[in-house]
Every structure is written in structure tokens, then in C-alpha cells.
Coordinates of N, CA, C and O in Angstrom, one line a residue:
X1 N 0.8 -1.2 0.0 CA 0.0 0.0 0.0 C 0.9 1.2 0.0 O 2.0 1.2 0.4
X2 N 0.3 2.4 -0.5 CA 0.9 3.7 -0.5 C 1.1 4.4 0.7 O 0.2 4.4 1.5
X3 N 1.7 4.7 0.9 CA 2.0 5.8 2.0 C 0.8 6.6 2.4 O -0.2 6.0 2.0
X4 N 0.5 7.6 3.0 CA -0.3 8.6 3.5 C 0.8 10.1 3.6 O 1.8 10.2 4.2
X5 N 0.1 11.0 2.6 CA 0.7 12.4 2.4 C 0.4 12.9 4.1 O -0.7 12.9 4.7
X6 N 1.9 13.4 4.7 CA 1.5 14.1 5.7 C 2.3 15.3 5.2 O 3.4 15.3 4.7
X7 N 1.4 16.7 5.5 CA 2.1 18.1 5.3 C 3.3 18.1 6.4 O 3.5 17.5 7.4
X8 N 3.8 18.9 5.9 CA 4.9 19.4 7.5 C 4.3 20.5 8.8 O 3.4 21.2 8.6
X9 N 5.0 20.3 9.9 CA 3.7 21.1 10.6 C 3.7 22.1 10.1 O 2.6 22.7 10.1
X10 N 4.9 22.8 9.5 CA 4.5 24.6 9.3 C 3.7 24.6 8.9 O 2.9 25.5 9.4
X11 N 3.0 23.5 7.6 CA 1.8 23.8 6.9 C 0.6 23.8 8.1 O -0.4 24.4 8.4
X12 N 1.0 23.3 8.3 CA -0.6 22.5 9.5 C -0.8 24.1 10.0 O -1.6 24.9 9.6
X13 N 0.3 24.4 11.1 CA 0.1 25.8 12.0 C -0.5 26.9 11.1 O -1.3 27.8 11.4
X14 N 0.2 26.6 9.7 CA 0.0 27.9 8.7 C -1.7 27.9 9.0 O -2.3 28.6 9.9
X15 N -2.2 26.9 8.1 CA -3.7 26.8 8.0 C -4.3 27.4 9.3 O -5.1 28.4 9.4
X16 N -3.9 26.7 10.3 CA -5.0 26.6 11.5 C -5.1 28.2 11.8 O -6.2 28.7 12.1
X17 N -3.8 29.1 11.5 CA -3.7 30.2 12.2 C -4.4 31.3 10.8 O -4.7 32.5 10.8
X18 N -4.4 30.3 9.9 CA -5.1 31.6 9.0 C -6.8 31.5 8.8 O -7.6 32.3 8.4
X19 N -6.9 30.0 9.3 CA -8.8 29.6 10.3 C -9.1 30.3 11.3 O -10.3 30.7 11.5
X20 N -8.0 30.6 12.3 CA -8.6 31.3 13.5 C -7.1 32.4 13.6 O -6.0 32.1 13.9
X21 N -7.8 33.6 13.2 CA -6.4 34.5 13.7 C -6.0 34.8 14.6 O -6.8 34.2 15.3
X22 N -5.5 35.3 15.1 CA -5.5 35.4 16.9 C -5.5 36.8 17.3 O -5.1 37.1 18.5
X23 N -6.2 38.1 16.2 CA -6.6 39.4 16.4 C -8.1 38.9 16.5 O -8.6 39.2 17.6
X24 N -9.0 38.3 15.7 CA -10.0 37.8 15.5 C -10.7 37.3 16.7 O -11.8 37.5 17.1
X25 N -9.6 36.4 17.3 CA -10.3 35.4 18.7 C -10.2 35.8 19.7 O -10.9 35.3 20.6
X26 N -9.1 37.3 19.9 CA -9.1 38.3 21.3 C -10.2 39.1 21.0 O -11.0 39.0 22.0
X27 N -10.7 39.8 20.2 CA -11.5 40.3 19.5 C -12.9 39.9 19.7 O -13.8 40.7 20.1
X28 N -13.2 38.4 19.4 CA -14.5 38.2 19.7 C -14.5 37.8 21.1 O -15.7 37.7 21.6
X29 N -13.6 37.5 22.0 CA -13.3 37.0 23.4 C -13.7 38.9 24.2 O -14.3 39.6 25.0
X30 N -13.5 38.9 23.9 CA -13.6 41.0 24.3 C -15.3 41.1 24.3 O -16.0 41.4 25.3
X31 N -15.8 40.8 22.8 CA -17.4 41.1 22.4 C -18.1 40.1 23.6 O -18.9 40.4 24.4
X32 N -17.6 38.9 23.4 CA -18.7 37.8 24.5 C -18.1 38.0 26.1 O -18.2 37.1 26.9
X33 N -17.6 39.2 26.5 CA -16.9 39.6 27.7 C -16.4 38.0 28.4 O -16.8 37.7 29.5
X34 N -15.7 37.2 27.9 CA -14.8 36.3 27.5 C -14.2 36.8 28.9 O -14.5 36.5 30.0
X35 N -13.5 37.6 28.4 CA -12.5 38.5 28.8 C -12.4 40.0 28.7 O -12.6 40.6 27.6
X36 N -12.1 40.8 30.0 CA -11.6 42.3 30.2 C -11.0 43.1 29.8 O -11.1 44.2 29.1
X37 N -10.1 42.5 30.4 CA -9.0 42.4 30.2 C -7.7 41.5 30.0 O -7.9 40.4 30.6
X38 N -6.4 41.6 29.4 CA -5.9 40.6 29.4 C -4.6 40.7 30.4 O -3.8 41.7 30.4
X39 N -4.6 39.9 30.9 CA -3.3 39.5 32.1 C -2.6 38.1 32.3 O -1.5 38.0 31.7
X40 N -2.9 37.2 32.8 CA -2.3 35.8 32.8 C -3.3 35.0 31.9 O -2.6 34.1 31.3
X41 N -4.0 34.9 31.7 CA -4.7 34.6 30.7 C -4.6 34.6 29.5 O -5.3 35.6 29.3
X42 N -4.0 34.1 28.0 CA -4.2 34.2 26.9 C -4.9 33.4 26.2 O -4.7 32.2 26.2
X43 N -6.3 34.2 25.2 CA -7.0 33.7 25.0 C -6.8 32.6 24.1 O -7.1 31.4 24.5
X44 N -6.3 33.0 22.7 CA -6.0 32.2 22.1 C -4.7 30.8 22.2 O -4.3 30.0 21.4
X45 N -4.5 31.2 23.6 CA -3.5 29.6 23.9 C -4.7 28.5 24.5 O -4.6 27.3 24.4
X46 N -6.0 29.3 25.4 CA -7.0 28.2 25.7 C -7.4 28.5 24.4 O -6.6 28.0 23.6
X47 N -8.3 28.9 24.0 CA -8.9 28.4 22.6 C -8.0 27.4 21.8 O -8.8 26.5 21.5
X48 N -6.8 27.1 21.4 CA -6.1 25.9 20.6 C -6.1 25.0 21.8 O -6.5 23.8 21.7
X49 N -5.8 25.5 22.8 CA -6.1 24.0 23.8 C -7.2 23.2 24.1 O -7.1 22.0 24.2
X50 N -8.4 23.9 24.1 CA -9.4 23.5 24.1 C -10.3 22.7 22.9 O -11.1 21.8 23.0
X51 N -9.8 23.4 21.9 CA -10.4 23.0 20.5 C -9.4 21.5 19.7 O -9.5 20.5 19.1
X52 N -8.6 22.1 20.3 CA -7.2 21.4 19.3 C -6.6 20.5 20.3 O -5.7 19.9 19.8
X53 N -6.9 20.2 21.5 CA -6.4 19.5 22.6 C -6.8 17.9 22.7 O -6.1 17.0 23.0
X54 N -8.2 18.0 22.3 CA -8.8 16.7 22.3 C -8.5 15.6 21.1 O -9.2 14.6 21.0
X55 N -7.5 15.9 20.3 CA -7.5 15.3 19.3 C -6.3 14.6 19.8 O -5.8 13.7 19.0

């Protein structure tokens, strides 16, 4: 049997980060009072953790 095409991660990160930008996801985390302000918390490190974690 043939192999299975795997991208390299840059591609992978490329995609993901041009699916969810990360001006976009502080941005809508601000509108749904997500968040205030930002301090120890970064949003979009829980957002890829949470979305992207279970896999």
C-alpha cells in the first residue's frame, strides 16, 4: 500500500492560524466579555487548547 501524504507542521500551523487569527479570537473573546481584560490569561492559547487538545 501507498503511503499517507503528511504536510509538515508549518503547513498544518500555517492553515490553522489563517482559520482562527488570533486578532479575531481576542477580538471576539472581548465582544462575548470572555475576557476584560488581558493578564495571565491568553486567549487564544486556551482556545487551541481546548479546540485542538482533544485530538
Amino acid at each position: 500500500m501507498g503511503s499517507v501524504y503528511k504536510p509538515p507542521d508549518s503547513v498544518v500551523v500555517n492553515r490553522i492560524q489563517r482559520a482562527f487569527p488570533s486578532d479575531e479570537l481576542r477580538e471576539r473573546a472581548r465582544a462575548t466579555n470572555l475576557i476584560q481584560r488581558e493578564r495571565k490569561l491568553d486567549v487564544v492559547a486556551l482556545f487551541y487548547t481546548l479546540s485542538l487538545g482533544f485530538a
